[in-house]
PDB file of C-alpha atoms in Angstrom:
ATOM      1  CA  MET A  20     115.803 102.819  96.159  1.00  0.00           C
ATOM      2  CA  GLN A  21     112.053 103.404  96.423  1.00  0.00           C
ATOM      3  CA  GLY A  22     110.167 100.434  97.839  1.00  0.00           C
ATOM      4  CA  VAL A  23     107.742  98.445  95.781  1.00  0.00           C
ATOM      5  CA  GLY A  24     104.637  96.950  97.241  1.00  0.00           C
ATOM      6  CA  ALA A  25     101.500  96.841  95.145  1.00  0.00           C
ATOM      7  CA  LEU A  26     100.802  93.611  93.361  1.00  0.00           C
ATOM      8  CA  SER A  27      98.214  91.818  91.345  1.00  0.00           C
ATOM      9  CA  SER A  28      95.893  89.693  93.417  1.00  0.00           C
ATOM     10  CA  PRO A  29      92.819  87.566  92.744  1.00  0.00           C
ATOM     11  CA  THR A  30      89.538  89.279  93.498  1.00  0.00           C
ATOM     12  CA  CYS A  31      87.765  87.962  96.565  1.00  0.00           C
ATOM     13  CA  VAL A  32      84.472  89.239  97.938  1.00  0.00           C
ATOM     14  CA  SER A  33      84.711  90.273 101.582  1.00  0.00           C
ATOM     15  CA  PRO A  34      81.287  91.276 102.843  1.00  0.00           C
ATOM     16  CA  SER A  35      80.884  93.203 106.066  1.00  0.00           C
ATOM     17  CA  LEU A  36      79.901  90.688 108.716  1.00  0.00           C
ATOM     18  CA  PRO A  37      78.024  91.666 111.879  1.00  0.00           C
ATOM     19  CA  SER A  38      80.346  92.009 114.846  1.00  0.00           C
ATOM     20  CA  SER A  39      78.527  89.129 116.533  1.00  0.00           C
ATOM     21  CA  SER A  40      79.472  86.841 113.623  1.00  0.00           C
ATOM     22  CA  TRP A  41      83.089  87.977 113.713  1.00  0.00           C
ATOM     23  CA  ASN A  42      83.360  87.411 117.463  1.00  0.00           C
ATOM     24  CA  HIS A  43      82.389  83.761 116.990  1.00  0.00           C
ATOM     25  CA  LEU A  44      85.132  83.006 114.505  1.00  0.00           C
ATOM     26  CA  ASN A  45      87.826  80.734 115.846  1.00  0.00           C
ATOM     27  CA  PRO A  46      90.579  83.169 116.972  1.00  0.00           C
ATOM     28  CA  CYS A  47      93.280  80.694 116.003  1.00  0.00           C
ATOM     29  CA  ASN A  48      92.195  81.036 112.380  1.00  0.00           C
ATOM     30  CA  ILE A  49      93.362  84.639 112.249  1.00  0.00           C
ATOM     31  CA  PHE A  50      96.861  83.245 111.826  1.00  0.00           C
ATOM     32  CA  LEU A  51      96.236  79.548 111.368  1.00  0.00           C
ATOM     33  CA  GLY A  52      93.487  77.598 109.617  1.00  0.00           C
ATOM     34  CA  ARG A  53      92.876  78.157 105.931  1.00  0.00           C
ATOM     35  CA  ARG A  54      95.266  80.506 104.192  1.00  0.00           C
ATOM     36  CA  ASN A  55      94.636  82.864 101.289  1.00  0.00           C
ATOM     37  CA  SER A  56      92.345  81.385  98.657  1.00  0.00           C
ATOM     38  CA  VAL A  57      94.263  80.088  95.655  1.00  0.00           C
ATOM     39  CA  PRO A  58      93.226  77.750  92.837  1.00  0.00           C
ATOM     40  CA  THR A  59      93.231  74.107  93.920  1.00  0.00           C
ATOM     41  CA  PRO A  60      95.644  71.879  91.975  1.00  0.00           C
ATOM     42  CA  ASN A  61      94.368  68.740  90.272  1.00  0.00           C
ATOM     43  CA  GLN A  62      94.113  66.139  93.045  1.00  0.00           C
ATOM     44  CA  ASN A  63      94.902  63.373  90.534  1.00  0.00           C
ATOM     45  CA  GLN A  64      98.415  64.767  90.171  1.00  0.00           C
ATOM     46  CA  SER A  65     101.312  63.498  92.235  1.00  0.00           C
ATOM     47  CA  PRO A  66     102.122  65.514  95.416  1.00  0.00           C
ATOM     48  CA  THR A  67     105.158  66.993  93.665  1.00  0.00           C
ATOM     49  CA  LYS A  68     103.112  68.066  90.649  1.00  0.00           C
ATOM     50  CA  ARG A  69     100.412  69.549  92.903  1.00  0.00           C
ATOM     51  CA  HIS A  70     103.025  71.547  94.803  1.00  0.00           C
ATOM     52  CA  GLN A  71     104.557  72.823  91.569  1.00  0.00           C
ATOM     53  CA  SER A  72     101.118  73.742  90.228  1.00  0.00           C
ATOM     54  CA  LEU A  73     100.222  75.658  93.397  1.00  0.00           C
ATOM     55  CA  SER A  74     103.530  77.540  93.429  1.00  0.00           C
ATOM     56  CA  LEU A  75     103.161  78.424  89.745  1.00  0.00           C
ATOM     57  CA  SER A  76      99.637  79.718  90.351  1.00  0.00           C
ATOM     58  CA  LEU A  77     100.824  82.000  93.118  1.00  0.00           C
ATOM     59  CA  ARG A  78     103.744  83.277  91.081  1.00  0.00           C
ATOM     60  CA  ARG A  79     101.481  84.071  88.130  1.00  0.00           C
ATOM     61  CA  GLN A  80      99.293  86.162  90.408  1.00  0.00           C
ATOM     62  CA  TYR A  81     102.265  88.355  91.302  1.00  0.00           C
ATOM     63  CA  THR A  82     104.403  88.492  88.165  1.00  0.00           C
ATOM     64  CA  SER A  83     103.411  92.105  87.469  1.00  0.00           C
ATOM     65  CA  PHE A  84     104.612  93.120  90.942  1.00  0.00           C
ATOM     66  CA  THR A  85     106.961  95.950  89.973  1.00  0.00           C
ATOM     67  CA  ALA A  86     104.897  97.509  87.196  1.00  0.00           C
ATOM     68  CA  LYS A  87     101.730  97.566  89.252  1.00  0.00           C
ATOM     69  CA  ALA A  88     103.577  98.887  92.282  1.00  0.00           C
ATOM     70  CA  ALA A  89     104.696 101.870  90.257  1.00  0.00           C
ATOM     71  CA  ALA A  90     101.216 102.362  88.820  1.00  0.00           C
ATOM     72  CA  ALA A  91      99.504 102.167  92.209  1.00  0.00           C
ATOM     73  CA  SER A  92     101.983 104.341  94.097  1.00  0.00           C
ATOM     74  CA  SER A  93     100.656 107.767  94.907  1.00  0.00           C
ATOM     75  CA  SER A  94     102.179 110.851  96.486  1.00  0.00           C
ATOM     76  CA  SER A  95     100.875 112.878  99.400  1.00  0.00           C
ATOM     77  CA  GLY A  96     103.132 115.804 100.093  1.00  0.00           C
ATOM     78  CA  SER A  97     106.615 114.357 100.464  1.00  0.00           C
ATOM     79  CA  GLU A  98     105.295 110.865 101.185  1.00  0.00           C
ATOM     80  CA  SER A  99     104.586 108.100  98.685  1.00  0.00           C
ATOM     81  CA  TYR A 100     102.543 104.952  99.096  1.00  0.00           C
ATOM     82  CA  ALA A 101     102.108 101.525  97.512  1.00  0.00           C
ATOM     83  CA  GLU A 102      98.699  99.874  97.673  1.00  0.00           C
ATOM     84  CA  GLU A 103      98.010  96.244  98.542  1.00  0.00           C
ATOM     85  CA  PRO A 104      95.188  95.724  96.021  1.00  0.00           C
ATOM     86  CA  ALA A 105      93.218  92.935  97.722  1.00  0.00           C
ATOM     87  CA  THR A 106      92.571  95.111 100.790  1.00  0.00           C
ATOM     88  CA  ARG A 107      93.394  98.533  99.289  1.00  0.00           C
ATOM     89  CA  VAL A 108      95.602  99.264 102.297  1.00  0.00           C
ATOM     90  CA  LYS A 109      98.339 101.779 101.499  1.00  0.00           C
ATOM     91  CA  PHE A 110     101.889 101.243 102.722  1.00  0.00           C
ATOM     92  CA  GLN A 111     104.280 104.162 102.977  1.00  0.00           C
ATOM     93  CA  THR A 112     107.476 103.946 100.936  1.00  0.00           C
ATOM     94  CA  PRO A 113     110.061 104.279 102.312  1.00  0.00           C
ATOM     95  CA  LEU A 114     109.397 104.044 106.055  1.00  0.00           C
ATOM     96  CA  THR A 115     111.228 105.372 109.106  1.00  0.00           C
ATOM     97  CA  LEU A 116     110.471 103.705 112.433  1.00  0.00           C
ATOM     98  CA  PRO A 117     111.578 104.188 116.065  1.00  0.00           C
ATOM     99  CA  GLY A 118     114.771 102.283 116.813  1.00  0.00           C
ATOM    100  CA  CYS A 119     115.871 102.023 113.175  1.00  0.00           C
ATOM    101  CA  SER A 120     119.140 103.497 111.985  1.00  0.00           C
ATOM    102  CA  THR A 121     117.831 104.356 108.517  1.00  0.00           C
ATOM    103  CA  SER A 122     114.651 104.347 106.444  1.00  0.00           C
ATOM    104  CA  LEU A 123     113.444 100.928 105.343  1.00  0.00           C
ATOM    105  CA  THR A 124     112.485  99.784 101.838  1.00  0.00           C
ATOM    106  CA  LEU A 125     109.147  98.090 101.157  1.00  0.00           C
ATOM    107  CA  VAL A 126     109.787  94.832  99.304  1.00  0.00           C
ATOM    108  CA  GLY A 127     106.355  93.217  99.288  1.00  0.00           C
ATOM    109  CA  THR A 128     102.786  93.218 100.571  1.00  0.00           C
ATOM    110  CA  GLY A 129     100.062  90.643 101.077  1.00  0.00           C
ATOM    111  CA  TYR A 130      97.019  89.839 103.137  1.00  0.00           C
ATOM    112  CA  ARG A 131      95.621  87.292 105.575  1.00  0.00           C
ATOM    113  CA  GLU A 132      92.232  85.778 104.979  1.00  0.00           C
ATOM    114  CA  LYS A 133      89.780  83.745 107.060  1.00  0.00           C
ATOM    115  CA  VAL A 134      87.136  81.675 105.284  1.00  0.00           C
ATOM    116  CA  PHE A 135      83.725  81.984 106.938  1.00  0.00           C
ATOM    117  CA  ALA A 136      80.703  80.178 105.459  1.00  0.00           C
ATOM    118  CA  ILE A 137      82.728  79.678 102.210  1.00  0.00           C
ATOM    119  CA  ILE A 138      83.251  83.441 101.926  1.00  0.00           C
ATOM    120  CA  GLY A 139      86.775  84.825 102.167  1.00  0.00           C
ATOM    121  CA  VAL A 140      86.999  87.457 104.914  1.00  0.00           C
ATOM    122  CA  LYS A 141      90.209  89.438 104.975  1.00  0.00           C
ATOM    123  CA  VAL A 142      91.628  90.092 108.441  1.00  0.00           C
ATOM    124  CA  TYR A 143      94.691  92.217 107.770  1.00  0.00           C
ATOM    125  CA  ALA A 144      97.158  93.427 105.178  1.00  0.00           C
ATOM    126  CA  ALA A 145     100.902  93.158 105.745  1.00  0.00           C
ATOM    127  CA  GLY A 146     103.986  94.770 104.268  1.00  0.00           C
ATOM    128  CA  LEU A 147     107.620  93.740 104.731  1.00  0.00           C
ATOM    129  CA  TYR A 148     110.264  96.470 104.983  1.00  0.00           C
ATOM    130  CA  ILE A 149     114.013  95.858 104.901  1.00  0.00           C
ATOM    131  CA  ASN A 150     117.101  97.949 105.601  1.00  0.00           C
ATOM    132  CA  PRO A 151     118.485  98.391 102.053  1.00  0.00           C
ATOM    133  CA  SER A 152     121.992  97.468 103.266  1.00  0.00           C
ATOM    134  CA  ILE A 153     120.756  93.884 103.530  1.00  0.00           C
ATOM    135  CA  PHE A 154     120.530  93.619  99.743  1.00  0.00           C
ATOM    136  CA  SER A 155     124.337  93.698  99.447  1.00  0.00           C
ATOM    137  CA  LYS A 156     124.443  90.555 101.588  1.00  0.00           C
ATOM    138  CA  LEU A 157     122.292  88.650  99.104  1.00  0.00           C
ATOM    139  CA  ASP A 158     124.733  88.573  96.175  1.00  0.00           C
ATOM    140  CA  ALA A 159     124.482  84.769  95.994  1.00  0.00           C
ATOM    141  CA  TRP A 160     120.910  85.178  94.752  1.00  0.00           C
ATOM    142  CA  LYS A 161     121.535  87.858  92.142  1.00  0.00           C
ATOM    143  CA  GLY A 162     119.762  87.036  88.895  1.00  0.00           C
ATOM    144  CA  LYS A 163     117.582  84.367  90.498  1.00  0.00           C
ATOM    145  CA  SER A 164     113.935  84.202  89.510  1.00  0.00           C
ATOM    146  CA  ALA A 165     111.102  84.958  91.915  1.00  0.00           C
ATOM    147  CA  ALA A 166     110.236  81.244  91.815  1.00  0.00           C
ATOM    148  CA  ASP A 167     113.740  80.276  92.955  1.00  0.00           C
ATOM    149  CA  ILE A 168     113.731  82.902  95.686  1.00  0.00           C
ATOM    150  CA  GLN A 169     110.310  81.930  96.996  1.00  0.00           C
ATOM    151  CA  GLU A 170     111.361  78.306  97.472  1.00  0.00           C
ATOM    152  CA  ASN A 171     114.772  79.134  98.967  1.00  0.00           C
ATOM    153  CA  ARG A 172     114.716  78.865 102.747  1.00  0.00           C
ATOM    154  CA  SER A 173     118.382  79.892 103.038  1.00  0.00           C
ATOM    155  CA  LEU A 174     117.731  83.298 101.458  1.00  0.00           C
ATOM    156  CA  PHE A 175     115.036  84.151 103.993  1.00  0.00           C
ATOM    157  CA  ASN A 176     117.252  82.827 106.785  1.00  0.00           C
ATOM    158  CA  SER A 177     120.029  85.140 105.568  1.00  0.00           C
ATOM    159  CA  ILE A 178     117.655  88.099 105.729  1.00  0.00           C
ATOM    160  CA  PHE A 179     116.636  87.160 109.268  1.00  0.00           C
ATOM    161  CA  GLN A 180     120.217  86.605 110.472  1.00  0.00           C
ATOM    162  CA  ALA A 181     121.525  89.891 109.046  1.00  0.00           C
ATOM    163  CA  PRO A 182     122.162  92.290 111.986  1.00  0.00           C
ATOM    164  CA  LEU A 183     120.140  94.980 110.245  1.00  0.00           C
ATOM    165  CA  GLU A 184     116.539  96.070 110.611  1.00  0.00           C
ATOM    166  CA  LYS A 185     113.520  94.334 109.110  1.00  0.00           C
ATOM    167  CA  SER A 186     109.955  95.336 109.919  1.00  0.00           C
ATOM    168  CA  LEU A 187     106.557  93.822 109.246  1.00  0.00           C
ATOM    169  CA  GLN A 188     103.643  96.240 109.306  1.00  0.00           C
ATOM    170  CA  ILE A 189     100.289  94.564 109.953  1.00  0.00           C
ATOM    171  CA  VAL A 190      97.237  96.717 109.233  1.00  0.00           C
ATOM    172  CA  LEU A 191      93.927  95.389 110.513  1.00  0.00           C
ATOM    173  CA  VAL A 192      91.010  95.625 108.115  1.00  0.00           C
ATOM    174  CA  ARG A 193      88.544  94.456 110.806  1.00  0.00           C
ATOM    175  CA  ASP A 194      88.036  95.125 114.490  1.00  0.00           C
ATOM    176  CA  VAL A 195      89.775  92.443 116.560  1.00  0.00           C
ATOM    177  CA  ASP A 196      89.910  92.078 120.317  1.00  0.00           C
ATOM    178  CA  GLY A 197      93.477  92.270 121.626  1.00  0.00           C
ATOM    179  CA  LYS A 198      93.231  88.951 123.464  1.00  0.00           C
ATOM    180  CA  THR A 199      91.907  87.237 120.329  1.00  0.00           C
ATOM    181  CA  PHE A 200      94.792  88.653 118.326  1.00  0.00           C
ATOM    182  CA  TRP A 201      97.352  87.482 120.875  1.00  0.00           C
ATOM    183  CA  ASP A 202      95.827  83.998 121.241  1.00  0.00           C
ATOM    184  CA  ALA A 203      96.025  83.495 117.491  1.00  0.00           C
ATOM    185  CA  LEU A 204      99.576  84.808 117.356  1.00  0.00           C
ATOM    186  CA  ASP A 205     100.665  82.633 120.261  1.00  0.00           C
ATOM    187  CA  ASP A 206      99.124  79.553 118.619  1.00  0.00           C
ATOM    188  CA  ALA A 207     101.175  80.278 115.495  1.00  0.00           C
ATOM    189  CA  ILE A 208     104.431  80.899 117.384  1.00  0.00           C
ATOM    190  CA  SER A 209     104.375  78.107 119.982  1.00  0.00           C
ATOM    191  CA  PRO A 210     104.543  75.084 117.620  1.00  0.00           C
ATOM    192  CA  ARG A 211     107.655  76.614 116.070  1.00  0.00           C
ATOM    193  CA  ILE A 212     109.570  76.521 119.370  1.00  0.00           C
ATOM    194  CA  LYS A 213     110.530  72.976 120.349  1.00  0.00           C
ATOM    195  CA  SER A 214     111.278  73.686 124.010  1.00  0.00           C
ATOM    196  CA  LEU A 215     110.582  76.978 125.775  1.00  0.00           C
ATOM    197  CA  THR A 216     113.420  78.370 127.862  1.00  0.00           C
ATOM    198  CA  PRO A 217     112.901  80.848 130.729  1.00  0.00           C
ATOM    199  CA  VAL A 218     114.055  83.576 128.326  1.00  0.00           C
ATOM    200  CA  ASP A 219     111.426  82.507 125.791  1.00  0.00           C
ATOM    201  CA  GLN A 220     108.700  82.438 128.441  1.00  0.00           C
ATOM    202  CA  SER A 221     109.624  85.919 129.635  1.00  0.00           C
ATOM    203  CA  ALA A 222     109.602  87.224 126.055  1.00  0.00           C
ATOM    204  CA  LEU A 223     106.181  85.703 125.370  1.00  0.00           C
ATOM    205  CA  SER A 224     104.816  87.154 128.616  1.00  0.00           C
ATOM    206  CA  THR A 225     106.033  90.615 127.596  1.00  0.00           C
ATOM    207  CA  PHE A 226     104.542  90.147 124.140  1.00  0.00           C
ATOM    208  CA  ARG A 227     101.199  89.029 125.597  1.00  0.00           C
ATOM    209  CA  SER A 228     100.949  92.056 127.898  1.00  0.00           C
ATOM    210  CA  ILE A 229     100.855  94.412 124.906  1.00  0.00           C
ATOM    211  CA  PHE A 230      97.504  93.068 123.726  1.00  0.00           C
ATOM    212  CA  GLN A 231      95.654  92.035 126.877  1.00  0.00           C
ATOM    213  CA  GLY A 232      92.535  94.146 127.366  1.00  0.00           C
ATOM    214  CA  ARG A 233      93.357  96.254 124.318  1.00  0.00           C
ATOM    215  CA  PRO A 234      90.753  96.592 121.570  1.00  0.00           C
ATOM    216  CA  LEU A 235      92.324  96.682 118.120  1.00  0.00           C
ATOM    217  CA  LYS A 236      90.152  98.685 115.769  1.00  0.00           C
ATOM    218  CA  LYS A 237      90.074  98.556 111.996  1.00  0.00           C
ATOM    219  CA  GLY A 238      93.027 100.566 110.696  1.00  0.00           C
ATOM    220  CA  THR A 239      95.284  99.786 113.664  1.00  0.00           C
ATOM    221  CA  SER A 240      98.896  99.108 112.668  1.00  0.00           C
ATOM    222  CA  ILE A 241     101.130  96.648 114.488  1.00  0.00           C
ATOM    223  CA  PHE A 242     104.831  96.962 113.703  1.00  0.00           C
ATOM    224  CA  LEU A 243     107.156  94.017 114.368  1.00  0.00           C
ATOM    225  CA  THR A 244     110.682  95.347 113.914  1.00  0.00           C
ATOM    226  CA  TRP A 245     113.644  92.976 114.105  1.00  0.00           C
ATOM    227  CA  LEU A 246     116.814  94.894 115.038  1.00  0.00           C
ATOM    228  CA  ASP A 247     118.851  91.699 114.870  1.00  0.00           C
ATOM    229  CA  SER A 248     118.189  87.971 115.184  1.00  0.00           C
ATOM    230  CA  SER A 249     117.429  88.097 118.929  1.00  0.00           C
ATOM    231  CA  LYS A 250     115.869  91.523 119.474  1.00  0.00           C
ATOM    232  CA  MET A 251     112.538  92.806 118.191  1.00  0.00           C
ATOM    233  CA  LEU A 252     110.579  95.980 118.866  1.00  0.00           C
ATOM    234  CA  VAL A 253     106.788  95.937 118.944  1.00  0.00           C
ATOM    235  CA  SER A 254     104.764  99.087 118.295  1.00  0.00           C
ATOM    236  CA  VAL A 255     100.996  99.475 118.065  1.00  0.00           C
ATOM    237  CA  SER A 256      99.477 102.582 116.537  1.00  0.00           C
ATOM    238  CA  SER A 257      95.850 103.418 115.874  1.00  0.00           C
ATOM    239  CA  ASP A 258      96.694 106.590 113.975  1.00  0.00           C
ATOM    240  CA  GLY A 259      99.590 106.576 111.541  1.00  0.00           C
ATOM    241  CA  LEU A 260     103.189 105.736 112.338  1.00  0.00           C
ATOM    242  CA  PRO A 261     104.209 105.015 115.940  1.00  0.00           C
ATOM    243  CA  SER A 262     106.132 107.605 117.932  1.00  0.00           C
ATOM    244  CA  GLY A 263     107.708 104.981 120.183  1.00  0.00           C
ATOM    245  CA  THR A 264     107.726 101.289 121.047  1.00  0.00           C
ATOM    246  CA  ASP A 265     105.358  99.317 123.258  1.00  0.00           C
ATOM    247  CA  ALA A 266     107.793  96.537 124.124  1.00  0.00           C
ATOM    248  CA  THR A 267     111.159  94.983 123.364  1.00  0.00           C
ATOM    249  CA  ILE A 268     111.256  91.224 122.810  1.00  0.00           C
ATOM    250  CA  GLU A 269     114.631  89.592 123.441  1.00  0.00           C
ATOM    251  CA  SER A 270     114.578  85.906 122.549  1.00  0.00           C
ATOM    252  CA  GLN A 271     115.991  84.459 119.351  1.00  0.00           C
ATOM    253  CA  ASN A 272     113.578  81.532 119.487  1.00  0.00           C
ATOM    254  CA  VAL A 273     110.565  83.838 119.678  1.00  0.00           C
ATOM    255  CA  THR A 274     111.798  86.362 117.121  1.00  0.00           C
ATOM    256  CA  PHE A 275     112.692  83.646 114.609  1.00  0.00           C
ATOM    257  CA  ALA A 276     109.392  81.807 115.154  1.00  0.00           C
ATOM    258  CA  LEU A 277     107.512  85.003 114.369  1.00  0.00           C
ATOM    259  CA  PHE A 278     109.575  85.632 111.227  1.00  0.00           C
ATOM    260  CA  ASP A 279     108.889  82.034 110.169  1.00  0.00           C
ATOM    261  CA  VAL A 280     105.128  82.503 110.657  1.00  0.00           C
ATOM    262  CA  PHE A 281     105.097  84.960 107.758  1.00  0.00           C
ATOM    263  CA  LEU A 282     108.114  84.036 105.637  1.00  0.00           C
ATOM    264  CA  GLY A 283     108.781  80.377 106.382  1.00  0.00           C
ATOM    265  CA  ASP A 284     107.840  77.317 104.353  1.00  0.00           C
ATOM    266  CA  ALA A 285     104.288  77.335 105.778  1.00  0.00           C
ATOM    267  CA  SER A 286     103.617  81.070 105.618  1.00  0.00           C
ATOM    268  CA  VAL A 287     100.193  82.132 106.886  1.00  0.00           C
ATOM    269  CA  SER A 288     100.140  84.647 104.025  1.00  0.00           C
ATOM    270  CA  PRO A 289     101.292  83.056 100.759  1.00  0.00           C
ATOM    271  CA  SER A 290     100.454  86.323  98.988  1.00  0.00           C
ATOM    272  CA  LEU A 291     102.961  88.189 101.169  1.00  0.00           C
ATOM    273  CA  LYS A 292     105.755  85.676 100.603  1.00  0.00           C
ATOM    274  CA  ALA A 293     105.115  85.568  96.839  1.00  0.00           C
ATOM    275  CA  SER A 294     105.140  89.359  96.701  1.00  0.00           C
ATOM    276  CA  VAL A 295     108.371  89.594  98.701  1.00  0.00           C
ATOM    277  CA  ALA A 296     109.998  87.023  96.374  1.00  0.00           C
ATOM    278  CA  ASN A 297     109.040  89.114  93.367  1.00  0.00           C
ATOM    279  CA  GLY A 298     110.284  92.290  95.006  1.00  0.00           C
ATOM    280  CA  LEU A 299     113.632  90.713  95.867  1.00  0.00           C
ATOM    281  CA  ALA A 300     114.002  89.252  92.371  1.00  0.00           C
ATOM    282  CA  THR A 301     113.513  92.742  90.936  1.00  0.00           C
ATOM    283  CA  ILE A 302     115.971  94.347  93.354  1.00  0.00           C
ATOM    284  CA  LEU A 303     118.610  91.640  92.879  1.00  0.00           C
ATOM    285  CA  LYS A 304     118.577  91.650  89.049  1.00  0.00           C
TER     286      LYS A 304
END
């Protein structure tokens, strides 16, 4: 099945900031801090009503997921792409990566945004790819709405636990220093691990070494590819798809924490999770 990835997204102005301004942004806010801008629910509502209002707002932004994915997909030779409209980053569909047994299907895209002086500045776009064999393991959610899927932690846990490949492609839309990128990533991962084991510490050290002293230019792609629940490949490419891997991370605590950063209850990219929920709802009809 061809992947789907383009989706409707609210327009947000992202002016080009001087590099000096960007360098002074809090690095932790690349992954943490304020998430994608969405309409603010009425603060006079109860917490439950506010949560429902926020979730509904996000879902409305992405209800035309499939139709707009088809409309935005373009072909280049034998390759086809789906565009993430907020950043206009194109994601290849399907995708074949080093270490994967088969091509992966794009199920959703989104973006990460940092708010600077009340202006939304997009940092990267992201696309989630899944081994299509995983879909047969999700029969319990057939016919569920995107809203049900988005709020269902067990479905995303089932995807993570499946011993089949999943990959997140992160495409930078700004220059970012490698150390800044790692510091932000580490600050997002660490709170999700209650107690670091020696295995976890070794995995994080290996992960850190990939980015130390490495400038990450606009257009750089970082691929996080889960082979199973305890093994993840990391590839960094400044020009197209990677030809190999930069490191192998072997720690279930670390690999799950990273998956949770993007697809857990407190996703740093609500647009990505909403898009993935819509893509899965379409696939699992």
